[in-house]
Tab-separated table of C-alpha atoms in Angstrom:
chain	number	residue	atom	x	y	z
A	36	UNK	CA	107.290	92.837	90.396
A	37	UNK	CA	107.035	94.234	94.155
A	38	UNK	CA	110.762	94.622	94.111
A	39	UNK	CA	111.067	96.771	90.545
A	40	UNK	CA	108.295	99.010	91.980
A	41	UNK	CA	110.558	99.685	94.892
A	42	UNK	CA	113.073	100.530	92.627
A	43	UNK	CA	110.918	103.016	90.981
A	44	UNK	CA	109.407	104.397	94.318
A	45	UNK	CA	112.899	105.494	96.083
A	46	UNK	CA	114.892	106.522	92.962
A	47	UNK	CA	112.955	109.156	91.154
A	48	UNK	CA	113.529	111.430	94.144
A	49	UNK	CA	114.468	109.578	96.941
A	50	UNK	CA	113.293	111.412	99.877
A	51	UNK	CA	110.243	112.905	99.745
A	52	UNK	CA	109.845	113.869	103.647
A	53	UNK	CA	106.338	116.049	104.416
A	54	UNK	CA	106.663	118.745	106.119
A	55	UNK	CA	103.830	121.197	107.849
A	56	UNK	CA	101.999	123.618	104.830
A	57	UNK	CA	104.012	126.709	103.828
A	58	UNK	CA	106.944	124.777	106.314
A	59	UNK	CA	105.611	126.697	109.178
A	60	UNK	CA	106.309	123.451	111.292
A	61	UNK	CA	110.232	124.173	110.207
A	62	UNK	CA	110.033	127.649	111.362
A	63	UNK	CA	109.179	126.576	114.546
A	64	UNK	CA	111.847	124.148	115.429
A	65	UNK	CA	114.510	126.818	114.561
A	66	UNK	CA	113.078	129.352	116.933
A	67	UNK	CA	112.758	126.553	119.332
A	68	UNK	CA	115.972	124.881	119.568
A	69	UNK	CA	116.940	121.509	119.727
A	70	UNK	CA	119.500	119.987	122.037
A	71	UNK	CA	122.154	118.019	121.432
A	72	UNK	CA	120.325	114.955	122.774
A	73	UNK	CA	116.959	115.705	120.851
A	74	UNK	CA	116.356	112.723	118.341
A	75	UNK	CA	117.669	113.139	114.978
A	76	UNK	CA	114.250	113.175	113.555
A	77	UNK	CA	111.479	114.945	115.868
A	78	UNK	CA	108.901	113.134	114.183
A	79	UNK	CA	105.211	112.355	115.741
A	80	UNK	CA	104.576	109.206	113.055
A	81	UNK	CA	104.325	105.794	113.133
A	82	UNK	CA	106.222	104.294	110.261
A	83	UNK	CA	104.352	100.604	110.595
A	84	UNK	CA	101.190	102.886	109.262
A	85	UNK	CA	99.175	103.039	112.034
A	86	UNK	CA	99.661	106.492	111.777
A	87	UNK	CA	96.785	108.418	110.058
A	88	UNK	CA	98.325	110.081	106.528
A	89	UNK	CA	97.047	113.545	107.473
A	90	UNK	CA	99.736	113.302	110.659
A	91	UNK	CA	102.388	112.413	108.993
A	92	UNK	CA	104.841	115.479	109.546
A	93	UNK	CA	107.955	115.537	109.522
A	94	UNK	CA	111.061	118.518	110.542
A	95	UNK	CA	114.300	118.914	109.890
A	96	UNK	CA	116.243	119.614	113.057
A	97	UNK	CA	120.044	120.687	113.361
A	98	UNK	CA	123.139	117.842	113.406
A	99	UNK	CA	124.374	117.390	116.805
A	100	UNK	CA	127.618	118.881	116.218
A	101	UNK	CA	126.528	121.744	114.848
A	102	UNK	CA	129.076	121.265	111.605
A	103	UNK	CA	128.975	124.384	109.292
A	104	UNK	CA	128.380	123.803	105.351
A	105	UNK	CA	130.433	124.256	102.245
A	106	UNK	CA	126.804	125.247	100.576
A	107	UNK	CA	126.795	129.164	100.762
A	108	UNK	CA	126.510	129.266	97.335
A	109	UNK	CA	122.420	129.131	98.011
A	110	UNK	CA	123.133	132.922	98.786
A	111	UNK	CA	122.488	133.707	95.507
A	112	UNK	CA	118.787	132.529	95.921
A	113	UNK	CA	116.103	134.725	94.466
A	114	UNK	CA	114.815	135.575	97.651
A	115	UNK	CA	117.525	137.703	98.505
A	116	UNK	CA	117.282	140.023	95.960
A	117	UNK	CA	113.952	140.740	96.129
A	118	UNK	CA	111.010	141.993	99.126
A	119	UNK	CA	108.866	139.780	101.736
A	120	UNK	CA	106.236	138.822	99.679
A	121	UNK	CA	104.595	135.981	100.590
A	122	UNK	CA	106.235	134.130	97.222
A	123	UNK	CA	109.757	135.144	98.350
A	124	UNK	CA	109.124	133.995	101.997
A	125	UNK	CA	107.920	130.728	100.420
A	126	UNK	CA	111.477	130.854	98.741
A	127	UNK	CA	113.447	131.233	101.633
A	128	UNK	CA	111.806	128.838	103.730
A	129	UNK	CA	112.764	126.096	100.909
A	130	UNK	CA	115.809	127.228	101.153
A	131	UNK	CA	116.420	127.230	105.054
A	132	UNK	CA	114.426	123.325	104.445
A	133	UNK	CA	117.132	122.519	101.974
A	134	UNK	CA	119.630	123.282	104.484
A	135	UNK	CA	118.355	121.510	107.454
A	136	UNK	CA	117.683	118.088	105.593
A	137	UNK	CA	121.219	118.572	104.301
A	138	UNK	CA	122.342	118.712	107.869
A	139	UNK	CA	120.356	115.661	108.399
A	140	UNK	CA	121.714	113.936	106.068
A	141	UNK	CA	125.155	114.278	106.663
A	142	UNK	CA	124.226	113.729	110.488
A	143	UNK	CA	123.247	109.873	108.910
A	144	UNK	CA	126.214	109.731	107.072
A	145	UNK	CA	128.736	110.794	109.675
A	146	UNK	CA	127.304	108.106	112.233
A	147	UNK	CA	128.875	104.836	110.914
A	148	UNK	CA	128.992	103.255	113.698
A	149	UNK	CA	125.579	103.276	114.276
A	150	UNK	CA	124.707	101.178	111.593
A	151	UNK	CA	124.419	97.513	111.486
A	152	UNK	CA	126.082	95.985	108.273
A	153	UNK	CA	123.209	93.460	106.373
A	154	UNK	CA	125.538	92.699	103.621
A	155	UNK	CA	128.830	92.224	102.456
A	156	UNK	CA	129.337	91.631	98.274
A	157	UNK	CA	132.755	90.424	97.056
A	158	UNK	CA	132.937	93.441	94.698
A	159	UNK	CA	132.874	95.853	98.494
A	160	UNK	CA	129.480	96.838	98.034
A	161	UNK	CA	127.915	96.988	101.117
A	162	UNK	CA	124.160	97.346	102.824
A	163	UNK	CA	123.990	98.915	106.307
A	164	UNK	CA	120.510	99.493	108.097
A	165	UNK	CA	119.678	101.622	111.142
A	166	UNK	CA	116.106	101.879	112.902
A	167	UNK	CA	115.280	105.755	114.030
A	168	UNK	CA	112.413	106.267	116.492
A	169	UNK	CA	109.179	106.565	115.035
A	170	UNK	CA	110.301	106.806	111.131
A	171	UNK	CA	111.592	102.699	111.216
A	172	UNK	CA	114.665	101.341	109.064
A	173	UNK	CA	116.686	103.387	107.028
A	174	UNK	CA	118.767	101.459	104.511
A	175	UNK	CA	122.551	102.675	103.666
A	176	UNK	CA	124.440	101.503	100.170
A	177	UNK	CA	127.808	102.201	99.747
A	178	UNK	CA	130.177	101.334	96.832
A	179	UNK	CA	133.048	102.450	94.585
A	180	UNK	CA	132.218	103.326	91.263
A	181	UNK	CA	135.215	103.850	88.413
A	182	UNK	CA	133.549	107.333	87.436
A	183	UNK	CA	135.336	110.757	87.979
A	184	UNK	CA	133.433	112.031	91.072
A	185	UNK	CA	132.333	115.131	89.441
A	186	UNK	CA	130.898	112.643	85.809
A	187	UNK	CA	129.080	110.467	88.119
A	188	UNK	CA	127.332	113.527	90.372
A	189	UNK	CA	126.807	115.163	87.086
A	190	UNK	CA	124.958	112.089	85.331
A	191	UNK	CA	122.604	110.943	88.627
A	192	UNK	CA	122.109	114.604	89.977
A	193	UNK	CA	122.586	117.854	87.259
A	194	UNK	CA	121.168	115.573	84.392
A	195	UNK	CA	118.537	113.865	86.468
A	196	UNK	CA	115.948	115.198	84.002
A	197	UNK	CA	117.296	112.768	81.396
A	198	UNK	CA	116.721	109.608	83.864
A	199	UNK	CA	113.658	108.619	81.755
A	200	UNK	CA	115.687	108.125	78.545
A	201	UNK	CA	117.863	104.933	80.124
A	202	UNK	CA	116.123	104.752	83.220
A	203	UNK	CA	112.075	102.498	82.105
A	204	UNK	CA	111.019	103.122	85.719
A	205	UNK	CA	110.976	107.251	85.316
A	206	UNK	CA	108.016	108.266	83.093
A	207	UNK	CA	108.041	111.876	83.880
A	208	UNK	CA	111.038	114.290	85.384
A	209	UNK	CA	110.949	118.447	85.624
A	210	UNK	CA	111.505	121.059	87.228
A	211	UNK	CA	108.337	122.871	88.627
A	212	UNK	CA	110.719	125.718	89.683
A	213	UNK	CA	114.296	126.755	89.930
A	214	UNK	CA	114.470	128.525	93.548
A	215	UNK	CA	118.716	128.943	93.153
A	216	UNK	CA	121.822	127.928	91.800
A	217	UNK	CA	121.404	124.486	94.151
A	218	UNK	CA	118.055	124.257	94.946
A	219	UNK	CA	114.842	123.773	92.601
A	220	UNK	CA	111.142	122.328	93.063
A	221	UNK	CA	110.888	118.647	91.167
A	222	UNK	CA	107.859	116.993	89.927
A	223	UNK	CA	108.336	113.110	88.756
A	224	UNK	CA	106.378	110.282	88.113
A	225	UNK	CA	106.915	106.792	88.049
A	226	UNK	CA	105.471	103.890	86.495
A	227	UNK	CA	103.079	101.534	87.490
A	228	UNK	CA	104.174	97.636	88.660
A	229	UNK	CA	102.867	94.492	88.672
A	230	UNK	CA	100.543	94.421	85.557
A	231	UNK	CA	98.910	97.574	86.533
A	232	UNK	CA	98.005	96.461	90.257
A	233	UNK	CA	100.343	99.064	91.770
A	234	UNK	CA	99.220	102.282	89.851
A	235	UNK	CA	101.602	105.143	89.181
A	236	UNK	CA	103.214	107.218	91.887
A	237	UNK	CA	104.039	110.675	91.484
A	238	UNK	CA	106.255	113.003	93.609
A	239	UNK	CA	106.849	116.860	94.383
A	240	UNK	CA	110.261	117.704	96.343
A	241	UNK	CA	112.689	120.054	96.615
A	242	UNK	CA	115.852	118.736	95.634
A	243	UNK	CA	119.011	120.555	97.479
A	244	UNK	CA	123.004	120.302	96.540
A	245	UNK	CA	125.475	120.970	98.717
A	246	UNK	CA	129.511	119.990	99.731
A	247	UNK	CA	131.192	119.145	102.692
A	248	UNK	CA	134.553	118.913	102.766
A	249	UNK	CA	135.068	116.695	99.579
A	250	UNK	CA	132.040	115.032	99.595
A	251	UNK	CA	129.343	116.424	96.891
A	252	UNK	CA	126.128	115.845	98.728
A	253	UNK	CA	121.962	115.615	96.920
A	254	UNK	CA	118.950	115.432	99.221
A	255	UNK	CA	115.570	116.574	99.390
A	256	UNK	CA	112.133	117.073	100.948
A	257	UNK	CA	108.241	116.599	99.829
A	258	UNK	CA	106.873	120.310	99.300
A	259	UNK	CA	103.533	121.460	97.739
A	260	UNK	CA	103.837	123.338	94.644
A	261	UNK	CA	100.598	125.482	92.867
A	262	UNK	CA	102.044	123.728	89.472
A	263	UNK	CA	101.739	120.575	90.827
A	264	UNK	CA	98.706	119.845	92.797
A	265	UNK	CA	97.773	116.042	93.929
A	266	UNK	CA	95.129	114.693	91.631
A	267	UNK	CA	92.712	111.543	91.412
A	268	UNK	CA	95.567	110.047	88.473
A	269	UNK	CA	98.095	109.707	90.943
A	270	UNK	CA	98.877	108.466	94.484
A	271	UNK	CA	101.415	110.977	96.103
A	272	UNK	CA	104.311	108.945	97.214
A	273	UNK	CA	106.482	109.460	100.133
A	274	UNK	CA	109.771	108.298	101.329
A	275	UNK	CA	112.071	109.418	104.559
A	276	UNK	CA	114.993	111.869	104.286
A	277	UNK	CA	118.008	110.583	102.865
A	278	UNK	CA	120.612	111.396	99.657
A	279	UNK	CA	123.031	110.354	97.634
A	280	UNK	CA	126.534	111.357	98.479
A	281	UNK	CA	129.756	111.497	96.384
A	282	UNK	CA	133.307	111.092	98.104
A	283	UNK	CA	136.265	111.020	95.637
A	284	UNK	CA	138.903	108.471	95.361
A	285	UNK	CA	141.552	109.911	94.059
A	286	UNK	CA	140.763	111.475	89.852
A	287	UNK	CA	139.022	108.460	88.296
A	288	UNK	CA	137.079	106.972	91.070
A	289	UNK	CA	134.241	107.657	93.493
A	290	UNK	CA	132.782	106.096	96.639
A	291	UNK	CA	128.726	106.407	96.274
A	292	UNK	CA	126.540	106.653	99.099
A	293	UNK	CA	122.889	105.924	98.966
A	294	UNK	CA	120.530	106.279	102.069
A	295	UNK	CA	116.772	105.875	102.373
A	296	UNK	CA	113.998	105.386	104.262
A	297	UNK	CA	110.712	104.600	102.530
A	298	UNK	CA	107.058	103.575	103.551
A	299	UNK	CA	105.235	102.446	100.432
A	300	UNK	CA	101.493	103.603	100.560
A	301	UNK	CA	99.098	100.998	100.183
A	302	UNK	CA	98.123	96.904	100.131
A	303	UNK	CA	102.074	96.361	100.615
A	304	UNK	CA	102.955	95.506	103.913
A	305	UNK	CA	106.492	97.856	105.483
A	306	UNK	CA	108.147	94.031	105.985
A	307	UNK	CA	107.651	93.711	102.524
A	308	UNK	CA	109.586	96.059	101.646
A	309	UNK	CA	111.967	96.166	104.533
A	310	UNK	CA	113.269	93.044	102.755
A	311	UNK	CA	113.556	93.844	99.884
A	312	UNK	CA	115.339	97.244	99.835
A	313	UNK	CA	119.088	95.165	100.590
A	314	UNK	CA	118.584	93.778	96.865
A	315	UNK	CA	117.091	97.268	95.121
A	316	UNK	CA	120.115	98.710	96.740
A	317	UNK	CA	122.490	96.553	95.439
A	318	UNK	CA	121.043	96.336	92.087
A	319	UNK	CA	120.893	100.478	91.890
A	320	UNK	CA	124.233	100.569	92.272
A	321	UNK	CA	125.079	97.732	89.214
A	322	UNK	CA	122.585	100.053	87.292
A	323	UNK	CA	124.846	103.060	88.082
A	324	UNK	CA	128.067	101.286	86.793
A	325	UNK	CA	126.253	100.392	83.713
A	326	UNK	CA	125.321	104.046	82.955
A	327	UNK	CA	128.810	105.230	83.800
A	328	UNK	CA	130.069	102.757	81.333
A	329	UNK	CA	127.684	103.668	78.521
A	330	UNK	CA	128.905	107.734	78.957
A	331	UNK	CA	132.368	107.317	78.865
């Protein structure tokens, strides 16, 4: 039962990542600057929980290499064709956060080597995990899928809304707000595990598409939304950045990346879960190739 709840917790939007109210924490990081030997995640948190909830803050901070994005298509955001009020300063500062975790992400991808492979399935599916300073593991699944790259980003990412109708772990998927053509505000919830002992989670991020090179890219980061205020019905989850990424192989078949870094709330100890995340992984991605076949 612990292990279907993980499921639920790092699929319905896999990395919600707080960041400072109104993102002014964001802001300054990218006045600051950040060299090229800065940690990939500047983050002052403990993930074995030691660290009070109210200090947990996370910021995006620039890749390394300093690698340019195929995403410019966020130009067309509403902030940009409209004033500085405070709502459209909101909007670009989701934007700029879209960006950054996208860097971040790509940053995790890009490093291969170092990751430590965890396991090896005859079909090629493989687990890699990775420890970052202060935010613990982060878990890596990769695998081909037989799914035109473009079907398969379509089905997990553009028609994510209609998760809950094959997917028993997703109660509740929407968008709180669309913010551009690849960025919008999410709210989900997920059900509850284990006879009712693990209550419902539910989750606000802002979910951002991009491309680089080839490679169709979805992350994301916790926000706070007017529309969707925390409430006594749920307990706000929270996972680590991370995304799914989609690299074609040649017209019919895609190699699908998964990354995440979690820290379930609550009773359920981080080892827990720690070892149990190779075997969610795994069976996401024979979930995935079961929804592929049922669409085509």
């Amino acid at each position: 039962m612990i292990t279907n709840f993980v499921i639920a917790w790092v699929e319905t939007w896999f990395l919600d990542f707080k960041v400072f109210p109104g993102e002014k924490k964001l802001r300054y990081m990218l006045a600051t600057g950040i060299s090229e030997r800065t940690p990939l995640l500047n983050a002052q948190v403990d993930r074995s929980g030691a660290t009070p909830d109210s200090q947990r803050f996370y910021s995006p901070v620039s890749t390394p290499d300093g690698t340019g994005s195929d995403e410019e298509g966020d130009a067309k955001s509403i902030a940009e064709n409209q004033g500085d009020s405070a709502g459209d300063v909101q909007v670009r500062e989701y934007l700029e956060l879209g960006r950054q975790v996208l860097d971040q992400v790509w940053h995790l991808y890009s490093t291969l080597d170092e990751w430590k492979l965890e396991e090896e399935k005859p079909n090629g599916d493989k687990i890699f995990s990775r420890t970052v300073a202060k935010l613990g593991k982060f878990y890596r699944a990769e695998g081909d899928i037989d799914c035109n790259t473009r079907v398969l980003y379509r089905e997990l990412i553009e028609n994510m809304h209609n998760s809950p109708s094959w997917n028993p772990t997703v109660v509740e998927l929407r968008i709180l707000q669309s913010l551009a053509d690849n960025c919008e505000v999410l709210y989900n919830v997920v059900s509850e595990a284990a006879g009712g002992i693990i209550s419902p989670r539910d989750f606000v991020s802002l979910r951002y598409h991009g491309q680089r090179n080839d490679i169709l890219i979805a992350v994301g980061a916790a926000v706070t939304h007017p529309d969707a205020p925390v409430t006594s019905k749920y307990v706000r989850g929270e996972n680590g950045p991370g995304g799914y990424l989609f690299q074609p192989i040649g017209d019919d078949r895609c190699h699908f990346i998964w990354i995440v870094n979690t820290n379930l709330k609550g009773w359920i100890p981080q080892y827990v879960i720690d070892q149990a995340l190779s075997g969610v992984m795994l069976d996401y991605l024979k979930r995935v190739r079961e929804r592929v076949k049922a669409i085509q």
